[in-house]
mmCIF file with all atom_site columns, C-alpha atoms in Angstrom:
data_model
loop_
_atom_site.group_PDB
_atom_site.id
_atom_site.type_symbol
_atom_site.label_atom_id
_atom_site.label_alt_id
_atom_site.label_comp_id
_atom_site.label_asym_id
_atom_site.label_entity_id
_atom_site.label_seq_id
_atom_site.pdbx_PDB_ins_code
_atom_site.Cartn_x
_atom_site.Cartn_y
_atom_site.Cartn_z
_atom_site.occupancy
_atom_site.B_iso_or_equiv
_atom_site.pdbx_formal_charge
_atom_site.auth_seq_id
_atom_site.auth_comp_id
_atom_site.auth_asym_id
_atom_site.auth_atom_id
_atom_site.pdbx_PDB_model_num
ATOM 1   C CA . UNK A 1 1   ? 0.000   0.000  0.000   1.00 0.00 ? 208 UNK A CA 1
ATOM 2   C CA . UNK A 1 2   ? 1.522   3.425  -0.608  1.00 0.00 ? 209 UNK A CA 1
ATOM 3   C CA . UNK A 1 3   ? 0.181   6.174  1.879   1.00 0.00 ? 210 UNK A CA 1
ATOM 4   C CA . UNK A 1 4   ? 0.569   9.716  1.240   1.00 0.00 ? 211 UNK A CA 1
ATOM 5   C CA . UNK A 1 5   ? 4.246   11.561 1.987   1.00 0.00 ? 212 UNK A CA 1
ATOM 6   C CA . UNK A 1 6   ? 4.180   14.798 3.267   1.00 0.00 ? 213 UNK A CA 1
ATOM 7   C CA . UNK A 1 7   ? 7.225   17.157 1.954   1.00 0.00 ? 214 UNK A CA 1
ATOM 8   C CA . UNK A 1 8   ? 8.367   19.565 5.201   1.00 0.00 ? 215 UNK A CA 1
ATOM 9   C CA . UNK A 1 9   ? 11.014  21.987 4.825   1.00 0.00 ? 216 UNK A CA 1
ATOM 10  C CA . UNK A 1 10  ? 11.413  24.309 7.416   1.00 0.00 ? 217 UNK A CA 1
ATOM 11  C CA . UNK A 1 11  ? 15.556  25.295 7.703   1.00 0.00 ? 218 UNK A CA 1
ATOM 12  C CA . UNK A 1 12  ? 17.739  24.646 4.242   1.00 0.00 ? 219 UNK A CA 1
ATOM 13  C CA . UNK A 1 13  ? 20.995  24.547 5.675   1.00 0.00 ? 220 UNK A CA 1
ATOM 14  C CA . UNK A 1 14  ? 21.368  21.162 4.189   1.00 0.00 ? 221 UNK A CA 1
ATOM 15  C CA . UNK A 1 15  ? 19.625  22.443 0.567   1.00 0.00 ? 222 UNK A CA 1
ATOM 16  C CA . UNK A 1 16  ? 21.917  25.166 0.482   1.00 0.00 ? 223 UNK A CA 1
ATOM 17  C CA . UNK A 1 17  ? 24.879  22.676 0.123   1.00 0.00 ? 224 UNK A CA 1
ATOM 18  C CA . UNK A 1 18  ? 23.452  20.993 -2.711  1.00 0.00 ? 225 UNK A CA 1
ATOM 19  C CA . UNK A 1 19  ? 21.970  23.935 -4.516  1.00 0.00 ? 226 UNK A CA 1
ATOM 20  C CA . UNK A 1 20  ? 25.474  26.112 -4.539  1.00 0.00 ? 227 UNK A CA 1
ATOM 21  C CA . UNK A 1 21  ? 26.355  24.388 -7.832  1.00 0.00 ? 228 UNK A CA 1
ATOM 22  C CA . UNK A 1 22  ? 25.685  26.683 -10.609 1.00 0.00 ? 229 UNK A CA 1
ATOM 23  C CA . UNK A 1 23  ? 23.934  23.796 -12.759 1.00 0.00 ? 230 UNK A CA 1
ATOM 24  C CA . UNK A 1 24  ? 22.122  22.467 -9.346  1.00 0.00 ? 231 UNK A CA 1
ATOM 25  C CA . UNK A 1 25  ? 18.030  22.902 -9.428  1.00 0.00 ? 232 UNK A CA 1
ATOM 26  C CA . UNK A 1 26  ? 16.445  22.776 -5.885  1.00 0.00 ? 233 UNK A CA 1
ATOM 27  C CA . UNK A 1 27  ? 13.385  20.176 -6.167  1.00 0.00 ? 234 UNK A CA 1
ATOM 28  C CA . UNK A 1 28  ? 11.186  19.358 -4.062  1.00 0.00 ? 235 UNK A CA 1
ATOM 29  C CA . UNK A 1 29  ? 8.369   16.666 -5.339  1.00 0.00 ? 236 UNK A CA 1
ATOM 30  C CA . UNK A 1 30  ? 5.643   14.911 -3.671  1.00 0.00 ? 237 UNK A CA 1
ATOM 31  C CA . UNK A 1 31  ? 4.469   12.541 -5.430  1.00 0.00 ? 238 UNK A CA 1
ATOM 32  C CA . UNK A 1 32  ? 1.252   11.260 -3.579  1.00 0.00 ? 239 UNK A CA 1
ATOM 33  C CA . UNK A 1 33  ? 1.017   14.112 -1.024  1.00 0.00 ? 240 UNK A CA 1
ATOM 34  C CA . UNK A 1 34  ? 2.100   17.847 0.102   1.00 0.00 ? 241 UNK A CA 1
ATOM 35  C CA . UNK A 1 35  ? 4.803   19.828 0.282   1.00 0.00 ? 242 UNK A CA 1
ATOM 36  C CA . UNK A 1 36  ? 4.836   22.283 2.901   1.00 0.00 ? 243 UNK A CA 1
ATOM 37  C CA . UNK A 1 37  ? 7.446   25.051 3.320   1.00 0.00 ? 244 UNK A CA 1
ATOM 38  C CA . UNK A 1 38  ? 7.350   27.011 6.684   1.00 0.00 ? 245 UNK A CA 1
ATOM 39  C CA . UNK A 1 39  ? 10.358  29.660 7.267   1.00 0.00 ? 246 UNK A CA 1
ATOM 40  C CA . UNK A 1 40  ? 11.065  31.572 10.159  1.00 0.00 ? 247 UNK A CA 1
ATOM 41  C CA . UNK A 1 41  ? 9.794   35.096 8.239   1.00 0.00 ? 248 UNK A CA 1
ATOM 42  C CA . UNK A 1 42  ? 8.613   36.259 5.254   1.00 0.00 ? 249 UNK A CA 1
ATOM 43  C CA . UNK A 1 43  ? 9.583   39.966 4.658   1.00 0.00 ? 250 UNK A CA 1
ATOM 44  C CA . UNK A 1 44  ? 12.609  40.752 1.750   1.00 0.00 ? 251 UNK A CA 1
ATOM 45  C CA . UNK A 1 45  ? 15.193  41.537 4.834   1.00 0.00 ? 252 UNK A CA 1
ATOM 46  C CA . UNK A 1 46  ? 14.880  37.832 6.050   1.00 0.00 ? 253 UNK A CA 1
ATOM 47  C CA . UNK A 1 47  ? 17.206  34.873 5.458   1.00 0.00 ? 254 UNK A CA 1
ATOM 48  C CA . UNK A 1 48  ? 16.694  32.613 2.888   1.00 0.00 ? 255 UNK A CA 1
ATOM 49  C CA . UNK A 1 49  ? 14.456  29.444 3.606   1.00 0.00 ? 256 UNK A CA 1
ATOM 50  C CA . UNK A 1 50  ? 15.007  27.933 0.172   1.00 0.00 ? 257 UNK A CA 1
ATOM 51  C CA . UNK A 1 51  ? 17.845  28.928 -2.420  1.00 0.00 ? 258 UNK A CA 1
ATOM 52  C CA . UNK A 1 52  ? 19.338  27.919 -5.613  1.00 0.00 ? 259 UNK A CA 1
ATOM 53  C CA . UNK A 1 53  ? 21.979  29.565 -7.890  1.00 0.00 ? 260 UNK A CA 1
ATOM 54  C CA . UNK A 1 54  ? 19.855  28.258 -10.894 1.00 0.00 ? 261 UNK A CA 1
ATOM 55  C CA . UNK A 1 55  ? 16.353  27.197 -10.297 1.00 0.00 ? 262 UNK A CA 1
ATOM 56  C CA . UNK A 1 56  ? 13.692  26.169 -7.860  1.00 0.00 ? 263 UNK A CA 1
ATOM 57  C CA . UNK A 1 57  ? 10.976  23.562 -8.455  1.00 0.00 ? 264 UNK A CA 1
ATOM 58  C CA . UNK A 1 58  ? 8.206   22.721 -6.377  1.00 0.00 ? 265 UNK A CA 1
ATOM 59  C CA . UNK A 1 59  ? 5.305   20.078 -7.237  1.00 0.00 ? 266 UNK A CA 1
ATOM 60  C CA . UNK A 1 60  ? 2.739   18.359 -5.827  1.00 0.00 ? 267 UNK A CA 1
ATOM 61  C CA . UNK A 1 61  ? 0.962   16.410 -8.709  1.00 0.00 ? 268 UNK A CA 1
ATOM 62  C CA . UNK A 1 62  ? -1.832  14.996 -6.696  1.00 0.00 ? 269 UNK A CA 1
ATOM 63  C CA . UNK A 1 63  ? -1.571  17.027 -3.255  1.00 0.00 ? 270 UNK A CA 1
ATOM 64  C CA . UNK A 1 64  ? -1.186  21.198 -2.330  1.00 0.00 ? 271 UNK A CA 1
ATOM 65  C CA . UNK A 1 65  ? 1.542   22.989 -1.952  1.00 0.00 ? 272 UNK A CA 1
ATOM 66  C CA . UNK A 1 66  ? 1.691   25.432 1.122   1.00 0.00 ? 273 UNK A CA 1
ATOM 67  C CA . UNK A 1 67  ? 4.774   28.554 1.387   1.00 0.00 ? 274 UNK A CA 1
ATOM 68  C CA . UNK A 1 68  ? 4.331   29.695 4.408   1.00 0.00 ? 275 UNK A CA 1
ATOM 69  C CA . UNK A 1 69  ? 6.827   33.077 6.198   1.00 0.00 ? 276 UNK A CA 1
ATOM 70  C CA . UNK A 1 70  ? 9.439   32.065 4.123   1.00 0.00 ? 277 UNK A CA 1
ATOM 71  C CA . UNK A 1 71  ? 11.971  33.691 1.546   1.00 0.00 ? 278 UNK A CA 1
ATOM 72  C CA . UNK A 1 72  ? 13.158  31.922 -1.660  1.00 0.00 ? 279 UNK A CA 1
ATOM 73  C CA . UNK A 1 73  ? 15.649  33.102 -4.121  1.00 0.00 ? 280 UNK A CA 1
ATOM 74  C CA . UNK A 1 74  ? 16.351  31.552 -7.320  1.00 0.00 ? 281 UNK A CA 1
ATOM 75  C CA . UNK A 1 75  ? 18.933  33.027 -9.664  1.00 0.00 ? 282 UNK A CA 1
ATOM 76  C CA . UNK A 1 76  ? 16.943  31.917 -12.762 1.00 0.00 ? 283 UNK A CA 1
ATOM 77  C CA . UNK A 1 77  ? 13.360  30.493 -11.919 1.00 0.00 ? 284 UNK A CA 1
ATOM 78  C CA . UNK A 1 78  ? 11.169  29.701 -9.165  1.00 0.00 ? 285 UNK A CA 1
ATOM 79  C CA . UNK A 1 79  ? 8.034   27.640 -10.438 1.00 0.00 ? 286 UNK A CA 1
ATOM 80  C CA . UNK A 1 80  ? 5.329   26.242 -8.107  1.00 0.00 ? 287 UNK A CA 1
ATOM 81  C CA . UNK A 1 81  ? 2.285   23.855 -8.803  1.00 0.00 ? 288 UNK A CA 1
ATOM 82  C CA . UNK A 1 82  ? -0.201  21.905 -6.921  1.00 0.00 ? 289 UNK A CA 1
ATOM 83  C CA . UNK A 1 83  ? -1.665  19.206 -9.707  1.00 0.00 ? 290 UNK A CA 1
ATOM 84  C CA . UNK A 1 84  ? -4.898  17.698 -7.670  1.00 0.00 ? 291 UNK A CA 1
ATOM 85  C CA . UNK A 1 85  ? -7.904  17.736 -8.903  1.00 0.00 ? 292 UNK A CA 1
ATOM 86  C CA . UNK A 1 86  ? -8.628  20.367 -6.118  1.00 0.00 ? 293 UNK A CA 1
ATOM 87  C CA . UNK A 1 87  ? -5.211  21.346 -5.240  1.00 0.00 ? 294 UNK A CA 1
ATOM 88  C CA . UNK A 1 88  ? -4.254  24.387 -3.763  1.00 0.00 ? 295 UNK A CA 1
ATOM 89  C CA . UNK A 1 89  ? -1.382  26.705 -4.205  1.00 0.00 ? 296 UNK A CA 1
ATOM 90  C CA . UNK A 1 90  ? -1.155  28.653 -1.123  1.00 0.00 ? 297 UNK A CA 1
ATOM 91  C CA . UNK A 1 91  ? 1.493   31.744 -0.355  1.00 0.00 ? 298 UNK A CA 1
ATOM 92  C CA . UNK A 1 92  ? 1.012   33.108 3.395   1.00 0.00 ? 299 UNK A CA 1
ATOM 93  C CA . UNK A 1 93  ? 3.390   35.701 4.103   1.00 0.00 ? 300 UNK A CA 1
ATOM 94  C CA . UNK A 1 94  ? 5.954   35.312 1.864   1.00 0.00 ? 301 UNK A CA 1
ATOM 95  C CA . UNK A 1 95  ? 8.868   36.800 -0.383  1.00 0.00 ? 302 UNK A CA 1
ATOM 96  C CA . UNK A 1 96  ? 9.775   34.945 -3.562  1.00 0.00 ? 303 UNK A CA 1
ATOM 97  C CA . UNK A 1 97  ? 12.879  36.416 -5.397  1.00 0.00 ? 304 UNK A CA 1
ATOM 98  C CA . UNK A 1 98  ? 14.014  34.764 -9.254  1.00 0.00 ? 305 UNK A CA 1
ATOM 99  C CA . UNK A 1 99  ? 16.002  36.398 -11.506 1.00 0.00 ? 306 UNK A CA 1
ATOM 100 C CA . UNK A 1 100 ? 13.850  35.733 -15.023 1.00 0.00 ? 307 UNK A CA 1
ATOM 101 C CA . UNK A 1 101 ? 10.740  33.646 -14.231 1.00 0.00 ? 308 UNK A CA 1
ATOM 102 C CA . UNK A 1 102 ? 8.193   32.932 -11.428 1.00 0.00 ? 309 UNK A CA 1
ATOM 103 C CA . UNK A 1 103 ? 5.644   30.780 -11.927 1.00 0.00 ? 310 UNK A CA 1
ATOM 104 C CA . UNK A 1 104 ? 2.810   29.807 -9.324  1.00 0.00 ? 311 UNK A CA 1
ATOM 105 C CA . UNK A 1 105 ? 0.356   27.214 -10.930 1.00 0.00 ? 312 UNK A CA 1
ATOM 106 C CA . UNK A 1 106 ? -2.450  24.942 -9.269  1.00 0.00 ? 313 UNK A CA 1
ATOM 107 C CA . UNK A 1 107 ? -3.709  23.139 -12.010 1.00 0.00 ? 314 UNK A CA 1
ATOM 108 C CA . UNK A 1 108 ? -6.389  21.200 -11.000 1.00 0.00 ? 315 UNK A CA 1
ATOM 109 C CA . UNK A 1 109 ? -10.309 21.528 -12.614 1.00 0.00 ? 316 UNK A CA 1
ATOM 110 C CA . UNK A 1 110 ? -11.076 22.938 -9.158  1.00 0.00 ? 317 UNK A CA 1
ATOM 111 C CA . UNK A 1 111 ? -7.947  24.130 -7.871  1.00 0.00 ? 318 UNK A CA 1
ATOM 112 C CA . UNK A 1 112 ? -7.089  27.721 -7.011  1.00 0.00 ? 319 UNK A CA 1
ATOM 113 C CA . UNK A 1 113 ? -3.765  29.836 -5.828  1.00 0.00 ? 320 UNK A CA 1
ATOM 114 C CA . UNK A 1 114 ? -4.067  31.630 -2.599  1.00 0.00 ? 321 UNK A CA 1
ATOM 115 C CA . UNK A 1 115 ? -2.455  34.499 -1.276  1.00 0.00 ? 322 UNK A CA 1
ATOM 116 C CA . UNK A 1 116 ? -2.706  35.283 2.620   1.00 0.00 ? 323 UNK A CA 1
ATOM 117 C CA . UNK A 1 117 ? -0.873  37.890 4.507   1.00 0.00 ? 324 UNK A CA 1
ATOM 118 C CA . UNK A 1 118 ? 1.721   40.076 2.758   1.00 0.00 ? 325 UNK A CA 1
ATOM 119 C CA . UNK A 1 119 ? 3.452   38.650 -0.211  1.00 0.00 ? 326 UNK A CA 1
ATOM 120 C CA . UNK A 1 120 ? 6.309   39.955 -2.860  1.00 0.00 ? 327 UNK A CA 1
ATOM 121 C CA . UNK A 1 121 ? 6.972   38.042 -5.788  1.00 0.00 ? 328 UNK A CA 1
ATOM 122 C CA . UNK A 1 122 ? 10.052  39.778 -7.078  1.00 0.00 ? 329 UNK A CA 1
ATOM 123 C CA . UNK A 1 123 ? 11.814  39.350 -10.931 1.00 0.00 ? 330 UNK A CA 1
ATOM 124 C CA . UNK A 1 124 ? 12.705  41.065 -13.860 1.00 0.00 ? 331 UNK A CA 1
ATOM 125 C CA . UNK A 1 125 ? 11.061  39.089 -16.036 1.00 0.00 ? 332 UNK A CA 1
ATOM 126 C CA . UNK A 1 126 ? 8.273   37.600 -15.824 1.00 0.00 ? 333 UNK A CA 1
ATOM 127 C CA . UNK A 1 127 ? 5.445   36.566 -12.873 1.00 0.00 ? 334 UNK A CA 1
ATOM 128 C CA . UNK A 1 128 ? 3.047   33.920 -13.948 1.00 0.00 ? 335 UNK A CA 1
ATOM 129 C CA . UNK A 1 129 ? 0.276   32.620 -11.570 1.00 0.00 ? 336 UNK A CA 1
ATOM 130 C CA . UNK A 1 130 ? -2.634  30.202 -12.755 1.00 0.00 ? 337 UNK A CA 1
ATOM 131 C CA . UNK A 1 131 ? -5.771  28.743 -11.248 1.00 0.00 ? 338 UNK A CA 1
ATOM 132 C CA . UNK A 1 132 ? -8.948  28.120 -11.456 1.00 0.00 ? 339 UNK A CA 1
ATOM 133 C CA . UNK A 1 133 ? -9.141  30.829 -8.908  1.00 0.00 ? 340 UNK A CA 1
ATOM 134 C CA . UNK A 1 134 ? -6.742  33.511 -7.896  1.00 0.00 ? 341 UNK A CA 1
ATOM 135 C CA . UNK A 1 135 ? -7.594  34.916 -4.592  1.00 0.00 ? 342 UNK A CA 1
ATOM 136 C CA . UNK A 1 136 ? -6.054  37.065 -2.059  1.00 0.00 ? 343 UNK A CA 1
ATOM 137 C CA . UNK A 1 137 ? -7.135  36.572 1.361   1.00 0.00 ? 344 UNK A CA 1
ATOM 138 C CA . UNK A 1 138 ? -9.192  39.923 2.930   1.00 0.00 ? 345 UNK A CA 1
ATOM 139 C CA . UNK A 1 139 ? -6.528  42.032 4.455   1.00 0.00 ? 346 UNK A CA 1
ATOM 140 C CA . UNK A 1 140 ? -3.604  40.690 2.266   1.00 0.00 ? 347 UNK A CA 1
ATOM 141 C CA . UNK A 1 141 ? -1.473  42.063 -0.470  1.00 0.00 ? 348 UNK A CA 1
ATOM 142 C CA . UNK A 1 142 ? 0.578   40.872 -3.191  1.00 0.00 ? 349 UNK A CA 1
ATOM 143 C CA . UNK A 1 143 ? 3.288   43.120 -4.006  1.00 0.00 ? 350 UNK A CA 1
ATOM 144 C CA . UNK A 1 144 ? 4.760   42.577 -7.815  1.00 0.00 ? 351 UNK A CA 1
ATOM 145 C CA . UNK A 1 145 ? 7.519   46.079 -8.088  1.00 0.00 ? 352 UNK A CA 1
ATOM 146 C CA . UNK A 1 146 ? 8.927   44.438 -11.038 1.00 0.00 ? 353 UNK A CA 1
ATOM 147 C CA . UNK A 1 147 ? 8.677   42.576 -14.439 1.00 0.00 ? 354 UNK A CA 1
ATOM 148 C CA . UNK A 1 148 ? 5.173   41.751 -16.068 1.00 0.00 ? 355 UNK A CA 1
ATOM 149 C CA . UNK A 1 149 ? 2.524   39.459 -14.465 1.00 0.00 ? 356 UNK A CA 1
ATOM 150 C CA . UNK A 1 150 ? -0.204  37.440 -15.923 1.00 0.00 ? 357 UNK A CA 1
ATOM 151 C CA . UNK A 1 151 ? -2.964  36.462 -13.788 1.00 0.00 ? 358 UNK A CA 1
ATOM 152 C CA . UNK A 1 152 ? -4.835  33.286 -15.969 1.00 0.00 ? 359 UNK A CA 1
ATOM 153 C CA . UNK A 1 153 ? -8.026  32.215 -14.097 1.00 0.00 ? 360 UNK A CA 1
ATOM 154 C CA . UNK A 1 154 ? -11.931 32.054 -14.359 1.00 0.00 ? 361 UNK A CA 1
ATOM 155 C CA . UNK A 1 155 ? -12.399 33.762 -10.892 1.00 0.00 ? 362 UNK A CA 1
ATOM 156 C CA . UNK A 1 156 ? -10.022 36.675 -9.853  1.00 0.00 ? 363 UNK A CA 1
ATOM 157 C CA . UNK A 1 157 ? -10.721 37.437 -6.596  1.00 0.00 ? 364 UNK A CA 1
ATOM 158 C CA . UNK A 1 158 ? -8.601  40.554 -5.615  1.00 0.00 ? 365 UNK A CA 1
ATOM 159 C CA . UNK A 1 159 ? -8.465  44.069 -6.098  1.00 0.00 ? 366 UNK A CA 1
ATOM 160 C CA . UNK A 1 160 ? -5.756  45.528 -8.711  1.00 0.00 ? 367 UNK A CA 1
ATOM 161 C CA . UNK A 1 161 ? -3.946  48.070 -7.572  1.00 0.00 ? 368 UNK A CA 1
ATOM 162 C CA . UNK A 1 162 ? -6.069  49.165 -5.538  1.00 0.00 ? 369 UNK A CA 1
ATOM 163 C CA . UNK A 1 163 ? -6.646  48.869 -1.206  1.00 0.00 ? 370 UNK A CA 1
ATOM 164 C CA . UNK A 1 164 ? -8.282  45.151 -0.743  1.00 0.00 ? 371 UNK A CA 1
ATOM 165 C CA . UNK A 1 165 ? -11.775 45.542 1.126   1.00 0.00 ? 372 UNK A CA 1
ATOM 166 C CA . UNK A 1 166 ? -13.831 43.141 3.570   1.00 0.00 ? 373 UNK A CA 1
ATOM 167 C CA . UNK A 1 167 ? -14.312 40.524 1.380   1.00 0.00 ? 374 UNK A CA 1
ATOM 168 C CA . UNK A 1 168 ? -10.472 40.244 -0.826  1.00 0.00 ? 375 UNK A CA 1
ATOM 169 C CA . UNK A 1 169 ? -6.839  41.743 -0.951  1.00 0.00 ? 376 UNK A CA 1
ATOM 170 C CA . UNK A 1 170 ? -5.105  43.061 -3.419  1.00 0.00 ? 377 UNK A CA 1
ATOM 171 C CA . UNK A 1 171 ? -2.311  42.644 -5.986  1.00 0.00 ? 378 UNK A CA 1
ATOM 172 C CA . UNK A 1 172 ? -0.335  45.684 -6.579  1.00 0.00 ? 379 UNK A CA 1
ATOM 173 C CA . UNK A 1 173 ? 2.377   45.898 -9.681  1.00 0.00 ? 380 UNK A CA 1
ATOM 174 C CA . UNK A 1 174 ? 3.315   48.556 -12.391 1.00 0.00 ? 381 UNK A CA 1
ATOM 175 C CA . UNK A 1 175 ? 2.276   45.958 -15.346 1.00 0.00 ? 382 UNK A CA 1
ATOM 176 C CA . UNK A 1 176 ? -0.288  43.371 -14.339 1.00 0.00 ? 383 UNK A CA 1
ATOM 177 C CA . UNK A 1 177 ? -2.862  41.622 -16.368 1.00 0.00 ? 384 UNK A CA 1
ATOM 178 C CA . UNK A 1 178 ? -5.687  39.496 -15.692 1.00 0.00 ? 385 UNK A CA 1
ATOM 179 C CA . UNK A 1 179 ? -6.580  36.810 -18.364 1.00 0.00 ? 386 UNK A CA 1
ATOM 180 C CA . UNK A 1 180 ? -9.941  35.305 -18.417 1.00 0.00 ? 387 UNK A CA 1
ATOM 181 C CA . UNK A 1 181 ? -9.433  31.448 -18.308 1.00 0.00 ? 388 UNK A CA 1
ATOM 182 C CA . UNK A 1 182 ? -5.838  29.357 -17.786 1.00 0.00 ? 389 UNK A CA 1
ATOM 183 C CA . UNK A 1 183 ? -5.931  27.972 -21.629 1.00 0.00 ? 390 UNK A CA 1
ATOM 184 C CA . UNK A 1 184 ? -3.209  30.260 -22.899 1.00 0.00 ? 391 UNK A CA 1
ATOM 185 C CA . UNK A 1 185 ? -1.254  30.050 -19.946 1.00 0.00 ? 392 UNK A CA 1
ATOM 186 C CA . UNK A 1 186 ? 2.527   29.044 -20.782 1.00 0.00 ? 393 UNK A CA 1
ATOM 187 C CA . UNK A 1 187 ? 3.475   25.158 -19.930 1.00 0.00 ? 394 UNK A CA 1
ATOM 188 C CA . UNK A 1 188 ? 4.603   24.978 -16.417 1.00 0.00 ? 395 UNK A CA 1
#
């Protein structure tokens, strides 16, 4: 019988080692459960939780994927997905850094990404979330300064750049743009 395995991460002392090499990519895949990363803060001043000198992959093909107070930084690309039929991306208080790409996906029929808390997602290039739904939790913010964003999903449920209100957040950027749908959304 094969039960579900649970992916924690909470200090990367040890992923640090491996990930210094230049060609390294820092993955962490749960195959038939979750993968949860908890750091010990969230804001841009904080240590890193997670790092890589090239890229960062996260996946949970038939589970969620949970970031929660931590900092990642990726020299090239940081790409999350949660693949269940209902999985959820979730980003609670968080600061991702990448130097070209992120890309948050939760591509289940019924999956969504959620944002709670504060959260900066932070690249030259290019942000890319999809889901089903996109929501930001009441009281929360995502904070894009830089690069483009595409937001593919059938419900957005934030404010853009504007204060978030009683019932959603917001996501604040110089060049975002909501998509109706996830069909034209890049390949993860």
């Amino acid at each position: 019988a094969t039960s579900d395995i649970t992916i924690n991460i909470t200090d990367s002392s040890q992923l640090r080692v491996l990930a210094n090499d230049p060609g390294a990519v820092l993955r962490l895949f749960a195959s038939q459960g979750n993968v949860n990363v908890t750091g010990n803060g969230g804001g841009p001043t904080d240590a890193d939780t997670l790092h890589s000198n090239n890229d960062i992959l996260i996946e949970a093909p038939l589970g969620n994927v949970t970031l929660t107070n931590m900092v990642a930084t990726a020299q090239n690309a940081f790409r999350a997905r949660a693949n269940g039929p209902n999985g959820v991306l979730t980003v609670s208080g968080s600061t991702i850094n990448a130097g070209n790409l992120i890309r948050l996906y939760a591509e289940g029929a019924t999956g969504g990404i959620l944002f709670i808390g504060n959260v900066r997602l932070s690249t030259a290039g290019a942000v890319q979330i999809s889901g089903n739904s996109v929501r930001v939790q009441s009281g929360g913010s995502v904070n894009i300064p830089t690069g483009t964003a595409d937001i593919f999903s059938n419900n957005h449920d934030y404010e853009l750049n504007l204060p978030g209100n009683a019932t959603h957040g917001s996501i604040n950027g110089p060049s975002i743009t909501p998509r109706a749908g996830t069909g034209l959304r890049p390949p993860f």
